[in-house]
């Protein structure tokens, strides 16, 4: 019986490295701030990496280009993931990450569009991002512009009624240029999402609200990127249910609800960083390149 | 003569008419409503510019978010609902998605105050100014009549940032001259007087002017100021008036807590302490009834205002007498203190 192995395309291998850097920076900055939300930040890293390095038509040189794609982090507590990604893409200097959640810092506990280039919407109070995305997508239609709007929501966040008001309006207005990505990590502050207030069947709900639904492994670039690239932007709004692991990449945080909003102590930071060092990359020349996708 | 026309028009209707003209002038103006387009009068815009009008259905929270998204992409957004739903129901959405972001969204809230009438307490917004006033970045405009509402709609559109425009359901007399451009943050003295300053907003300006007429017949000259902008509050105009009158009476179709009366009181206690009284809804809910009956029930007619002005002036006179007596009497503080202490310990022992 052959051993299981992960096969990366060379370009996906590159993304793995980006995601690893982002994860390291998330843990470091939360540890330094001694405040923040590691669990839900780590769960969405691969989604953000896919978007920022493969999908979004954006440029750090022109953060206000009217034709740019828009990304809204509706689950604003995952701000460290967004900040680390914005640093990696060149929207903000790395040094800013040092001051997360500190007084006077542009990197507020939750994203502030007035303070951080590349942040399209101030978020934090859950349930509001998709509505804003609907407004942005409507603008594109009015202005006959080709930009697209991506909104990242938490699965727990889908308990907010406003999410469904927004979902209803997106299909009502035939917004084909909006994509909702649900970071389905299955946990929220008080426990398992399905125990606190079940949102299942999530895909069926979005479908019933008139959206095209795609379900993917939210940590697998081989699924995430083809799914994002395959969006047709022609008939309906698109929802991507990305199945993820809360705290992904830090073994003691994975699937542990305690790490929703807790900062690692120095020894825990060390343990986390050691864990990252253990991640090995398959060198591209060793990889069976599957070019059929 | 301050009352220039007897033709009664509701401020919401003037708003609806202004929107249509705005739509013609600026292609970036978009309008949203939450299933109340006929009531809020946004229907006028909807008919002429269907591509720039969005009825989001009965979903006010979504409307605020969609407005924010549109504004973030360069649109000048007007969204409308009844004042009670456009504030209480969506406060957090306003706070995060419109005010914190300082986006160019104008919340035009109609059916404010108790004069919504028969629908009763659940539909009467008596705390909207108070609620919005506490949110940073928000500008609050309360037009006194249709002329002001029309001009204020243009002023709001030309102003960069979030605005709360408070409109009324019932038709009210016109008290301001037509065609005068609206200046945000500048209160207007509609009647000059030396004895008392009546600070009013919205439909209460008309009642305040009526009260001033009645007071004049009794030899009391009231200065009536139309505070058409509650935030930023025009302290300068108020203090200038108070230097003359040294008495202030605020009148609003709103709770006395947190609205115009509070803005006046804050200014007075911080800048120019004088006698003051607040008129409005006194920390209670409204009820069903005809608008005119409700104004009588909650003592907001011109007669009530005139009476309160006289009461305030009399209270001040008595207070001044006591002050003058006490100021001219050399007090024995030691005796006073022991008296107070004795009284307190008696009370404590019970």
Coordinates of C-alpha atoms in Angstrom, one line a residue:
Chain A
X1 CA 0.0 0.0 0.0
X2 CA 1.5 3.3 -1.0
X3 CA 2.0 6.0 1.7
X4 CA -0.3 9.0 1.5
X5 CA 1.3 12.2 0.4
X6 CA 0.4 15.7 -0.4
X7 CA 1.1 16.8 -3.9
X8 CA 1.6 20.4 -4.4
X9 CA 1.9 22.3 -7.6
X10 CA 5.0 24.5 -7.4
X11 CA 2.9 27.7 -7.2
X12 CA 0.8 26.2 -4.4
X13 CA 4.0 25.3 -2.6
X14 CA 4.9 29.0 -2.7
X15 CA 1.5 29.8 -1.2
X16 CA 2.2 27.3 1.7
X17 CA 5.3 29.3 2.5
X18 CA 3.3 32.6 2.5
X19 CA 0.6 31.0 4.7
X20 CA 3.3 29.8 7.1
X21 CA 4.8 33.3 7.4
X22 CA 1.4 34.8 8.0
X23 CA 0.6 32.2 10.7
X24 CA 3.9 32.9 12.4
X25 CA 3.3 36.6 12.4
X26 CA -0.3 36.1 13.7
X27 CA 0.9 34.2 16.7
X28 CA 3.9 36.6 17.3
X29 CA 1.8 39.7 17.2
X30 CA -0.9 38.4 19.4
X31 CA 1.7 37.1 21.9
X32 CA 3.4 40.5 21.8
X33 CA 0.1 42.4 22.3
X34 CA -0.9 39.8 24.9
X35 CA -4.4 40.2 23.4
X36 CA -6.3 39.1 20.3
X37 CA -8.0 36.2 18.7
X38 CA -5.6 33.5 17.4
X39 CA -8.2 30.7 16.8
X40 CA -10.3 32.4 14.1
X41 CA -7.3 34.2 12.7
X42 CA -5.4 31.0 12.0
X43 CA -8.4 29.2 10.6
X44 CA -8.8 31.7 7.7
X45 CA -5.1 32.1 6.8
X46 CA -5.3 29.8 3.7
X47 CA -8.4 31.6 2.5
X48 CA -6.7 35.0 2.8
X49 CA -3.6 33.7 1.2
X50 CA -5.5 32.3 -1.8
X51 CA -7.4 35.6 -2.2
X52 CA -4.5 38.0 -1.7
X53 CA -1.9 36.1 -3.7
X54 CA -4.0 34.6 -6.5
X55 CA -7.5 36.0 -6.8
X56 CA -7.9 39.7 -5.8
X57 CA -7.1 42.3 -8.4
X58 CA -5.5 44.8 -6.0
X59 CA -2.3 46.7 -5.8
X60 CA -0.5 48.0 -2.7
X61 CA 0.7 50.9 -4.9
X62 CA -2.9 51.9 -5.7
X63 CA -4.9 50.9 -2.6
X64 CA -7.7 53.3 -3.6
X65 CA -8.0 52.3 -7.3
X66 CA -11.7 52.5 -8.0
X67 CA -11.5 49.4 -10.2
X68 CA -9.9 47.2 -7.5
X69 CA -11.6 44.2 -6.1
X70 CA -12.9 44.6 -2.6
X71 CA -12.3 42.3 0.3
X72 CA -14.3 42.7 3.6
X73 CA -13.3 40.8 6.7
X74 CA -16.8 40.6 8.2
X75 CA -15.4 38.4 11.0
X76 CA -13.3 41.4 12.2
X77 CA -11.8 39.6 15.2
X78 CA -9.5 37.8 12.6
X79 CA -7.8 41.1 12.1
X80 CA -4.3 39.7 12.9
X81 CA -4.7 37.4 9.9
X82 CA -5.7 40.4 7.7
X83 CA -2.9 42.6 9.1
X84 CA -0.2 39.8 8.5
X85 CA -1.5 39.3 5.0
X86 CA -1.5 43.1 4.3
X87 CA 2.1 43.2 5.5
X88 CA 3.0 40.3 3.3
X89 CA 1.4 41.9 0.2
X90 CA 3.0 45.2 0.9
X91 CA 0.0 47.3 1.9
X92 CA 1.5 48.0 5.3
X93 CA 5.0 47.9 6.8
X94 CA 5.9 44.8 8.9
X95 CA 6.8 47.1 11.7
X96 CA 3.2 47.9 12.2
X97 CA 2.6 44.4 13.4
X98 CA 4.6 45.1 16.5
X99 CA 2.0 47.5 17.7
X100 CA -1.1 45.5 17.3
X101 CA -3.8 46.7 19.8
X102 CA -1.5 49.3 21.3
X103 CA -2.7 52.8 21.9
X104 CA -2.2 55.1 18.9
X105 CA -1.6 52.1 16.6
X106 CA -3.3 51.9 13.2
X107 CA -3.7 48.2 13.9
X108 CA -6.7 48.3 16.1
X109 CA -8.1 45.2 17.8
X110 CA -10.6 45.1 14.9
X111 CA -10.0 46.5 11.4
X112 CA -10.4 50.2 10.9
X113 CA -10.6 51.3 7.3
X114 CA -9.6 54.9 8.2
X115 CA -6.3 53.8 9.7
X116 CA -5.0 50.9 7.5
X117 CA -4.5 50.9 3.8
X118 CA -6.1 47.9 2.2
X119 CA -8.8 47.6 4.8
X120 CA -12.0 48.2 2.9
X121 CA -14.4 48.2 5.8
X122 CA -14.3 48.7 9.5
X123 CA -15.7 45.5 11.1
X124 CA -15.8 43.8 14.4
X125 CA -19.4 43.8 15.4
X126 CA -20.5 40.7 13.6
X127 CA -23.1 40.3 10.9
X128 CA -22.6 43.6 9.1
X129 CA -19.9 42.8 6.5
X130 CA -22.1 41.1 3.9
X131 CA -24.5 44.0 3.8
X132 CA -21.7 46.3 3.1
X133 CA -20.5 43.9 0.4
X134 CA -23.9 44.0 -1.1
X135 CA -23.7 47.8 -1.2
X136 CA -20.3 47.7 -2.9
X137 CA -21.5 45.1 -5.4
X138 CA -24.5 47.3 -6.2
X139 CA -22.1 50.2 -6.7
X140 CA -20.2 48.2 -9.3
X141 CA -23.4 47.6 -11.2
X142 CA -24.5 51.2 -11.1
X143 CA -21.0 52.4 -12.2
X144 CA -20.8 49.5 -14.7
X145 CA -17.5 48.6 -13.2
X146 CA -16.0 45.1 -13.3
X147 CA -14.7 44.8 -9.7
X148 CA -15.7 42.0 -7.5
X149 CA -16.5 41.9 -3.8
X150 CA -15.4 39.1 -1.5
X151 CA -16.7 38.9 2.0
X152 CA -15.3 36.5 4.6
X153 CA -17.7 35.5 7.4
X154 CA -17.5 33.2 10.3
X155 CA -19.8 30.3 10.6
X156 CA -20.9 31.4 14.1
X157 CA -21.5 34.9 12.5
X158 CA -24.1 33.3 10.3
X159 CA -26.3 33.2 13.5
X160 CA -26.8 37.0 13.0
X161 CA -30.1 37.7 11.2
X162 CA -28.5 40.5 9.2
X163 CA -26.4 38.0 7.3
X164 CA -29.6 36.5 5.9
X165 CA -31.1 39.9 5.2
X166 CA -28.0 40.6 3.1
X167 CA -28.0 37.2 1.5
X168 CA -31.6 37.7 0.5
X169 CA -30.8 41.1 -1.0
X170 CA -27.8 39.9 -3.0
X171 CA -29.8 37.4 -4.9
X172 CA -32.8 39.8 -5.2
X173 CA -30.6 42.3 -6.8
X174 CA -28.9 39.6 -9.0
X175 CA -25.5 40.5 -7.7
X176 CA -23.3 38.1 -9.6
X177 CA -20.2 40.0 -8.5
X178 CA -20.2 39.1 -4.8
X179 CA -18.6 36.1 -3.2
X180 CA -19.3 35.1 0.4
X181 CA -16.7 32.8 2.0
X182 CA -17.7 31.2 5.2
X183 CA -14.9 30.1 7.4
X184 CA -16.5 27.0 8.7
X185 CA -14.3 26.1 11.7
X186 CA -17.2 24.9 13.8
X187 CA -16.3 26.8 17.0
X188 CA -17.4 30.0 18.6
X189 CA -16.7 31.6 22.0
X190 CA -19.2 29.5 23.9
X191 CA -18.4 26.2 22.3
X192 CA -19.2 24.2 19.2
X193 CA -21.3 26.2 16.7
X194 CA -23.7 23.4 16.3
X195 CA -24.2 23.2 20.1
X196 CA -24.5 26.9 20.7
X197 CA -26.9 27.6 17.8
X198 CA -26.8 25.2 14.9
X199 CA -26.3 26.8 11.5
X200 CA -26.5 23.5 9.6
X201 CA -27.1 22.7 6.9
X202 CA -25.2 25.8 6.0
X203 CA -24.8 25.1 2.3
X204 CA -28.5 24.4 1.9
X205 CA -29.3 27.6 3.6
X206 CA -27.2 29.7 1.2
X207 CA -28.6 27.8 -1.7
X208 CA -32.2 28.4 -0.5
X209 CA -31.3 32.1 -0.4
X210 CA -30.5 32.0 -4.1
X211 CA -26.7 31.6 -4.0
X212 CA -24.5 29.1 -5.9
X213 CA -22.8 27.1 -3.2
X214 CA -19.4 25.5 -3.3
X215 CA -17.9 23.5 -0.5
X216 CA -14.1 23.1 -0.1
X217 CA -11.4 22.2 2.3
X218 CA -10.4 25.6 3.5
X219 CA -6.8 24.6 4.1
X220 CA -6.2 23.0 0.7
X221 CA -5.0 25.4 -2.0
X222 CA -5.7 22.6 -4.5
X223 CA -9.4 23.0 -3.7
X224 CA -9.6 26.6 -2.6
X225 CA -7.9 28.2 -5.6
X226 CA -9.6 26.2 -8.4
X227 CA -13.0 26.9 -6.6
X228 CA -12.3 30.7 -6.5
X229 CA -11.0 30.7 -10.1
X230 CA -14.0 28.8 -11.3
X231 CA -16.6 31.4 -10.1
X232 CA -18.5 32.4 -13.2
X233 CA -19.8 35.8 -12.0
X234 CA -22.7 35.4 -14.4
X235 CA -25.8 33.9 -12.8
X236 CA -26.0 34.2 -9.1
X237 CA -24.0 35.3 -6.1
X238 CA -21.5 32.7 -4.9
X239 CA -21.0 31.3 -1.4
X240 CA -18.0 29.2 -0.6
X241 CA -18.2 27.1 2.5
X242 CA -14.6 26.6 3.5
X243 CA -14.2 23.8 6.0
X244 CA -11.4 24.8 8.4
X245 CA -9.8 24.0 11.7
X246 CA -9.9 26.7 14.3
X247 CA -6.3 27.5 15.5
X248 CA -4.9 25.7 12.4
X249 CA -1.2 25.2 12.4
X250 CA -0.6 25.4 16.2
X251 CA -1.2 22.0 17.6
X252 CA -2.4 23.0 21.0
X253 CA -4.8 25.6 19.6
X254 CA -6.3 23.4 16.9
X255 CA -10.0 22.7 17.5
X256 CA -9.7 24.1 21.0
X257 CA -12.3 26.7 21.8
X258 CA -10.2 28.1 24.6
X259 CA -8.0 29.7 22.0
X260 CA -10.8 31.8 20.5
X261 CA -9.6 35.0 22.1
X262 CA -6.6 34.2 24.2
X263 CA -3.0 35.3 23.8
X264 CA -0.2 32.8 24.1
X265 CA 2.3 33.2 26.9
X266 CA 6.0 33.4 26.0
X267 CA 6.6 29.6 26.5
X268 CA 3.5 28.9 24.4
X269 CA 4.7 31.2 21.7
X270 CA 8.0 29.3 21.6
X271 CA 6.1 26.0 21.4
X272 CA 4.0 27.4 18.6
X273 CA 7.0 28.7 16.6
X274 CA 8.8 25.4 17.1
X275 CA 5.7 23.6 15.6
X276 CA 6.0 25.8 12.6
X277 CA 9.6 24.9 12.1
X278 CA 8.6 21.3 12.0
X279 CA 6.5 22.0 8.9
X280 CA 8.4 20.7 5.9
X281 CA 8.0 21.7 2.4
X282 CA 8.2 19.3 -0.4
X283 CA 10.7 20.7 -2.8
X284 CA 9.1 21.4 -6.1
X285 CA 11.5 19.1 -8.0
X286 CA 10.3 16.2 -5.8
X287 CA 6.7 16.8 -6.6
X288 CA 4.6 15.1 -9.0
X289 CA 3.3 18.2 -10.8
X290 CA -0.3 17.7 -11.7
X291 CA -0.8 20.2 -14.5
X292 CA -4.2 18.9 -15.5
X293 CA -6.0 21.2 -13.2
Chain B
X1 CA -44.2 88.9 11.3
X2 CA -42.4 85.6 11.4
X3 CA -44.9 83.2 10.1
X4 CA -44.7 83.8 6.4
X5 CA -47.1 81.2 5.1
X6 CA -50.1 79.3 6.2
X7 CA -49.7 76.6 3.6
X8 CA -48.9 73.5 5.5
X9 CA -46.4 70.9 4.1
X10 CA -44.8 68.1 5.9
X11 CA -41.0 68.1 6.1
X12 CA -40.9 64.5 4.7
X13 CA -42.7 65.7 1.6
X14 CA -40.1 68.5 1.1
X15 CA -37.4 65.9 1.5
X16 CA -39.0 63.7 -1.2
X17 CA -39.2 66.7 -3.6
X18 CA -35.6 67.7 -2.9
X19 CA -34.4 64.1 -3.6
X20 CA -35.8 64.3 -7.1
X21 CA -34.0 67.5 -7.8
X22 CA -30.8 66.1 -6.3
X23 CA -31.1 63.0 -8.5
X24 CA -31.3 65.2 -11.5
X25 CA -28.2 67.2 -10.5
X26 CA -26.0 64.3 -9.4
X27 CA -25.9 60.9 -10.9
X28 CA -24.1 59.6 -7.8
X29 CA -27.1 60.1 -5.6
X30 CA -28.7 56.8 -4.6
X31 CA -31.7 56.3 -2.4
X32 CA -32.7 53.3 -0.2
X33 CA -35.8 52.6 1.7
X34 CA -37.1 49.7 3.8
X35 CA -40.6 49.2 2.6
X36 CA -41.8 52.7 3.6
X37 CA -41.1 54.6 0.4
X38 CA -44.6 56.0 0.2
X39 CA -44.5 57.2 3.8
X40 CA -41.0 58.5 3.7
X41 CA -41.7 60.1 0.3
X42 CA -38.6 58.4 -1.3
X43 CA -41.2 57.1 -3.8
X44 CA -40.8 60.3 -5.7
X45 CA -37.2 59.5 -6.4
X46 CA -38.0 55.9 -7.0
X47 CA -40.4 56.8 -9.8
X48 CA -37.9 59.0 -11.6
X49 CA -34.7 57.1 -11.0
X50 CA -35.6 53.4 -10.6
X51 CA -32.0 52.4 -11.3
X52 CA -30.7 54.4 -8.4
X53 CA -33.4 53.4 -5.9
X54 CA -33.2 50.3 -3.8
X55 CA -36.0 49.0 -1.6
X56 CA -34.3 46.5 0.7
X57 CA -37.6 45.3 2.1
X58 CA -38.3 45.2 5.9
X59 CA -34.6 44.8 6.7
X60 CA -33.3 48.1 8.2
X61 CA -30.0 46.6 9.4
X62 CA -29.2 45.5 5.9
X63 CA -30.2 48.9 4.6
X64 CA -27.6 50.6 6.8
X65 CA -24.9 48.2 5.7
X66 CA -25.8 48.4 2.0
X67 CA -25.8 52.2 2.3
X68 CA -22.3 52.0 3.8
X69 CA -21.1 49.8 1.0
X70 CA -22.5 52.2 -1.6
X71 CA -21.0 55.2 0.1
X72 CA -17.6 53.5 0.3
X73 CA -17.6 53.2 -3.5
X74 CA -18.3 56.9 -4.0
X75 CA -22.1 57.2 -3.9
X76 CA -24.0 59.9 -2.1
X77 CA -26.5 57.7 -0.2
X78 CA -29.8 58.7 1.3
X79 CA -31.6 55.9 3.3
X80 CA -34.9 56.3 4.9
X81 CA -37.2 54.7 7.3
X82 CA -39.3 55.8 10.3
X83 CA -37.1 57.5 12.9
X84 CA -37.8 54.8 15.4
X85 CA -36.5 52.1 13.1
X86 CA -33.7 54.2 11.6
X87 CA -32.1 54.7 15.0
X88 CA -33.0 52.3 17.8
X89 CA -33.3 49.2 15.5
X90 CA -30.0 49.8 13.8
X91 CA -27.9 51.7 16.3
X92 CA -25.0 49.3 16.2
X93 CA -25.0 49.2 12.4
X94 CA -24.9 53.0 12.3
X95 CA -22.2 53.1 15.0
X96 CA -19.8 50.7 13.2
X97 CA -20.7 50.8 9.5
X98 CA -21.5 54.5 9.0
X99 CA -20.1 56.6 11.9
X100 CA -16.9 54.9 12.7
X101 CA -16.2 54.7 9.0
X102 CA -17.3 58.3 8.6
X103 CA -19.0 57.4 5.4
X104 CA -21.2 59.6 3.2
X105 CA -24.5 58.2 4.3
X106 CA -27.5 60.4 5.1
X107 CA -30.1 58.8 7.3
X108 CA -33.3 60.6 6.6
X109 CA -35.7 59.5 9.3
X110 CA -39.3 60.5 8.9
X111 CA -42.3 60.1 11.3
X112 CA -40.2 61.4 14.2
X113 CA -41.7 62.4 17.5
X114 CA -45.1 61.7 18.9
X115 CA -47.0 63.4 16.1
X116 CA -46.9 60.1 14.2
X117 CA -50.1 59.9 16.1
X118 CA -52.5 57.0 16.2
X119 CA -49.9 54.3 15.7
X120 CA -48.9 54.9 19.2
X121 CA -45.8 54.4 21.3
X122 CA -44.2 51.6 19.3
X123 CA -43.9 54.0 16.3
X124 CA -43.2 57.2 18.1
X125 CA -39.5 58.1 18.1
X126 CA -38.8 60.3 21.1
X127 CA -35.2 59.4 21.7
X128 CA -33.7 59.4 18.3
X129 CA -31.8 62.7 18.7
X130 CA -30.5 61.5 22.0
X131 CA -29.3 58.2 20.6
X132 CA -27.6 59.7 17.5
X133 CA -26.1 62.6 19.4
X134 CA -24.0 60.2 21.4
X135 CA -22.4 58.7 18.3
X136 CA -19.2 60.4 17.2
X137 CA -19.0 61.8 13.6
X138 CA -22.8 62.1 13.4
X139 CA -24.3 65.4 12.3
X140 CA -28.0 66.0 13.3
X141 CA -30.3 68.2 11.4
X142 CA -33.9 68.9 12.4
X143 CA -35.6 71.2 9.9
X144 CA -38.4 73.4 11.3
X145 CA -40.5 73.4 8.2
X146 CA -40.8 72.3 4.6
X147 CA -38.5 75.1 3.3
X148 CA -35.8 74.1 5.6
X149 CA -36.2 70.4 5.0
X150 CA -35.9 71.0 1.2
X151 CA -32.7 73.1 1.6
X152 CA -31.3 70.8 4.4
X153 CA -31.5 67.8 2.0
X154 CA -29.3 69.7 -0.4
X155 CA -27.0 70.8 2.4
X156 CA -26.7 67.2 3.6
X157 CA -25.9 66.0 0.1
X158 CA -23.1 68.5 -0.2
X159 CA -21.7 67.7 3.2
X160 CA -19.1 65.0 3.3
X161 CA -19.9 62.6 6.1
X162 CA -22.8 60.9 7.9
X163 CA -25.9 63.0 8.6
X164 CA -29.1 62.2 10.5
X165 CA -32.0 64.2 9.0
X166 CA -35.1 64.2 11.3
X167 CA -38.4 64.7 9.5
X168 CA -42.0 64.8 10.5
X169 CA -45.1 63.1 9.3
X170 CA -47.7 65.8 9.7
X171 CA -48.1 68.9 7.6
X172 CA -46.9 71.9 9.5
X173 CA -46.9 75.7 8.8
X174 CA -43.9 77.3 7.1
X175 CA -42.0 79.6 9.4
X176 CA -38.8 80.2 7.5
X177 CA -38.2 82.2 4.3
X178 CA -38.1 80.1 1.1
X179 CA -35.0 79.5 -0.9
X180 CA -32.5 80.4 1.9
X181 CA -29.6 78.0 1.7
X182 CA -29.2 75.8 4.7
X183 CA -26.1 76.3 6.8
X184 CA -25.3 73.2 8.9
X185 CA -24.4 74.1 12.4
X186 CA -25.8 77.7 12.3
X187 CA -28.9 78.3 14.5
X188 CA -31.3 81.0 13.2
X189 CA -32.9 83.7 15.4
X190 CA -36.4 83.9 14.1
X191 CA -37.7 86.5 16.6
X192 CA -35.7 88.9 18.8
X193 CA -36.4 89.5 22.4
X194 CA -34.8 90.5 25.6
X195 CA -36.6 88.6 28.4
X196 CA -36.2 84.9 27.7
X197 CA -34.6 82.7 25.0
X198 CA -36.7 80.0 23.6
X199 CA -34.6 77.4 21.9
X200 CA -36.7 75.2 19.7
X201 CA -36.3 72.6 16.9
X202 CA -38.4 70.9 14.4
X203 CA -42.2 71.4 14.4
X204 CA -41.8 73.0 17.9
X205 CA -40.4 76.2 16.3
X206 CA -43.9 77.1 15.1
X207 CA -45.3 76.6 18.6
X208 CA -42.4 78.6 20.1
X209 CA -43.2 81.5 17.8
X210 CA -46.9 81.3 18.8
X211 CA -45.8 81.3 22.4
X212 CA -43.7 84.4 21.8
X213 CA -46.7 86.2 20.3
X214 CA -48.7 85.4 23.4
X215 CA -45.9 86.4 25.8
X216 CA -45.5 89.7 23.9
X217 CA -49.2 90.4 24.7
X218 CA -48.3 90.0 28.4
X219 CA -45.3 92.3 28.1
X220 CA -42.6 89.6 27.9
X221 CA -40.4 89.7 24.9
X222 CA -39.1 86.2 24.0
X223 CA -36.2 85.6 21.6
X224 CA -37.0 82.5 19.5
X225 CA -34.0 80.5 18.1
X226 CA -34.5 77.7 15.6
X227 CA -31.8 75.2 16.4
X228 CA -32.1 73.4 13.0
X229 CA -28.8 71.6 13.7
X230 CA -28.5 69.8 17.0
X231 CA -25.0 68.6 16.3
X232 CA -22.7 70.4 15.9
X233 CA -24.5 72.6 18.4
X234 CA -24.3 76.4 17.8
X235 CA -23.2 77.5 21.3
X236 CA -22.2 80.9 20.0
X237 CA -25.7 81.9 19.0
X238 CA -27.2 80.6 22.2
X239 CA -24.7 82.4 24.5
X240 CA -25.1 85.6 22.6
X241 CA -28.8 85.4 23.2
X242 CA -28.4 84.4 26.9
X243 CA -26.2 87.4 27.5
X244 CA -29.3 89.5 26.8
X245 CA -32.1 87.4 28.3
X246 CA -30.4 85.3 31.0
X247 CA -33.1 82.7 30.8
X248 CA -33.5 79.7 28.5
X249 CA -36.4 77.5 27.7
X250 CA -35.8 74.5 25.3
X251 CA -38.7 73.0 23.5
X252 CA -38.6 69.8 21.5
X253 CA -40.9 67.0 20.3
X254 CA -38.5 64.5 21.9
X255 CA -37.5 63.3 25.3
X256 CA -36.0 66.0 27.5
X257 CA -33.2 63.5 28.1
X258 CA -30.4 63.8 25.6
X259 CA -31.9 66.0 22.9
X260 CA -32.0 69.7 22.3
X261 CA -32.7 70.5 25.9
X262 CA -29.6 68.5 27.0
X263 CA -27.5 70.3 24.4
X264 CA -28.7 73.7 25.6
X265 CA -28.2 72.6 29.3
X266 CA -24.7 71.4 28.5
X267 CA -23.8 74.7 26.9
X268 CA -25.4 76.7 29.8
X269 CA -23.6 74.8 32.6
X270 CA -20.3 74.9 30.8
X271 CA -20.3 78.4 29.3
X272 CA -22.9 80.8 30.7
X273 CA -25.0 79.6 33.7
X274 CA -28.5 81.0 33.6
X275 CA -32.0 79.9 34.6
X276 CA -33.2 77.1 32.4
X277 CA -36.2 74.8 31.8
X278 CA -36.7 72.0 29.4
X279 CA -39.9 71.1 27.6
X280 CA -40.5 67.9 25.8
X281 CA -41.5 64.3 26.5
X282 CA -40.7 63.8 30.2
X283 CA -39.2 60.4 30.4
X284 CA -42.3 58.4 29.4
X285 CA -43.7 56.6 26.4
X286 CA -46.2 58.1 24.0
X287 CA -49.6 56.8 23.2
X288 CA -52.1 56.7 20.4
X289 CA -54.0 59.8 19.5
X290 CA -54.4 62.6 17.0
X291 CA -51.2 64.6 16.6
X292 CA -52.8 67.8 17.8
X293 CA -54.3 66.0 20.8
X294 CA -51.0 64.5 21.6
X295 CA -49.3 67.8 21.6
X296 CA -51.9 69.0 24.1
X297 CA -51.6 65.8 26.2
X298 CA -47.8 66.2 26.5
X299 CA -48.0 70.0 27.0
X300 CA -46.2 71.1 23.9
X301 CA -48.6 73.7 22.5
X302 CA -47.8 77.4 22.3
X303 CA -50.0 78.0 25.3
X304 CA -48.0 75.5 27.3
X305 CA -44.7 77.1 26.2
X306 CA -45.9 80.6 27.1
X307 CA -47.0 79.3 30.6
X308 CA -43.7 77.6 31.2
X309 CA -41.8 80.7 30.1
X310 CA -43.7 82.7 32.7
X311 CA -43.2 80.1 35.4
X312 CA -39.5 80.0 34.6
X313 CA -39.2 83.8 34.9
X314 CA -41.1 83.8 38.1
X315 CA -38.9 81.0 39.5
X316 CA -35.8 83.0 38.6
X317 CA -37.2 86.1 40.2
X318 CA -37.8 84.2 43.5
X319 CA -34.4 82.6 43.3
X320 CA -32.8 86.0 42.8
X321 CA -34.7 87.3 45.8
X322 CA -33.4 84.5 48.0
X323 CA -29.9 84.9 46.5
X324 CA -30.0 88.7 47.2
X325 CA -31.2 88.1 50.8
X326 CA -28.6 85.5 51.5
X327 CA -25.9 87.5 49.8
X328 CA -26.7 90.6 51.9
X329 CA -26.9 88.5 55.1
X330 CA -23.7 87.6 56.8
X331 CA -24.1 83.9 57.3
X332 CA -23.0 82.1 60.5
X333 CA -21.5 79.1 58.7
X334 CA -20.6 77.3 62.0
X335 CA -24.2 77.4 63.2
X336 CA -25.5 76.3 59.7
X337 CA -23.1 73.4 59.6
X338 CA -24.1 72.1 63.0
X339 CA -27.7 72.4 62.1
X340 CA -27.1 70.4 58.9
X341 CA -25.1 67.8 60.8
X342 CA -27.8 67.5 63.4
X343 CA -30.5 67.0 60.9
X344 CA -28.5 64.3 59.1
X345 CA -27.7 62.3 62.2
X346 CA -31.3 62.5 63.2
X347 CA -32.2 61.1 59.8
X348 CA -29.5 58.4 60.0
X349 CA -30.7 57.2 63.4
X350 CA -34.2 56.5 62.2

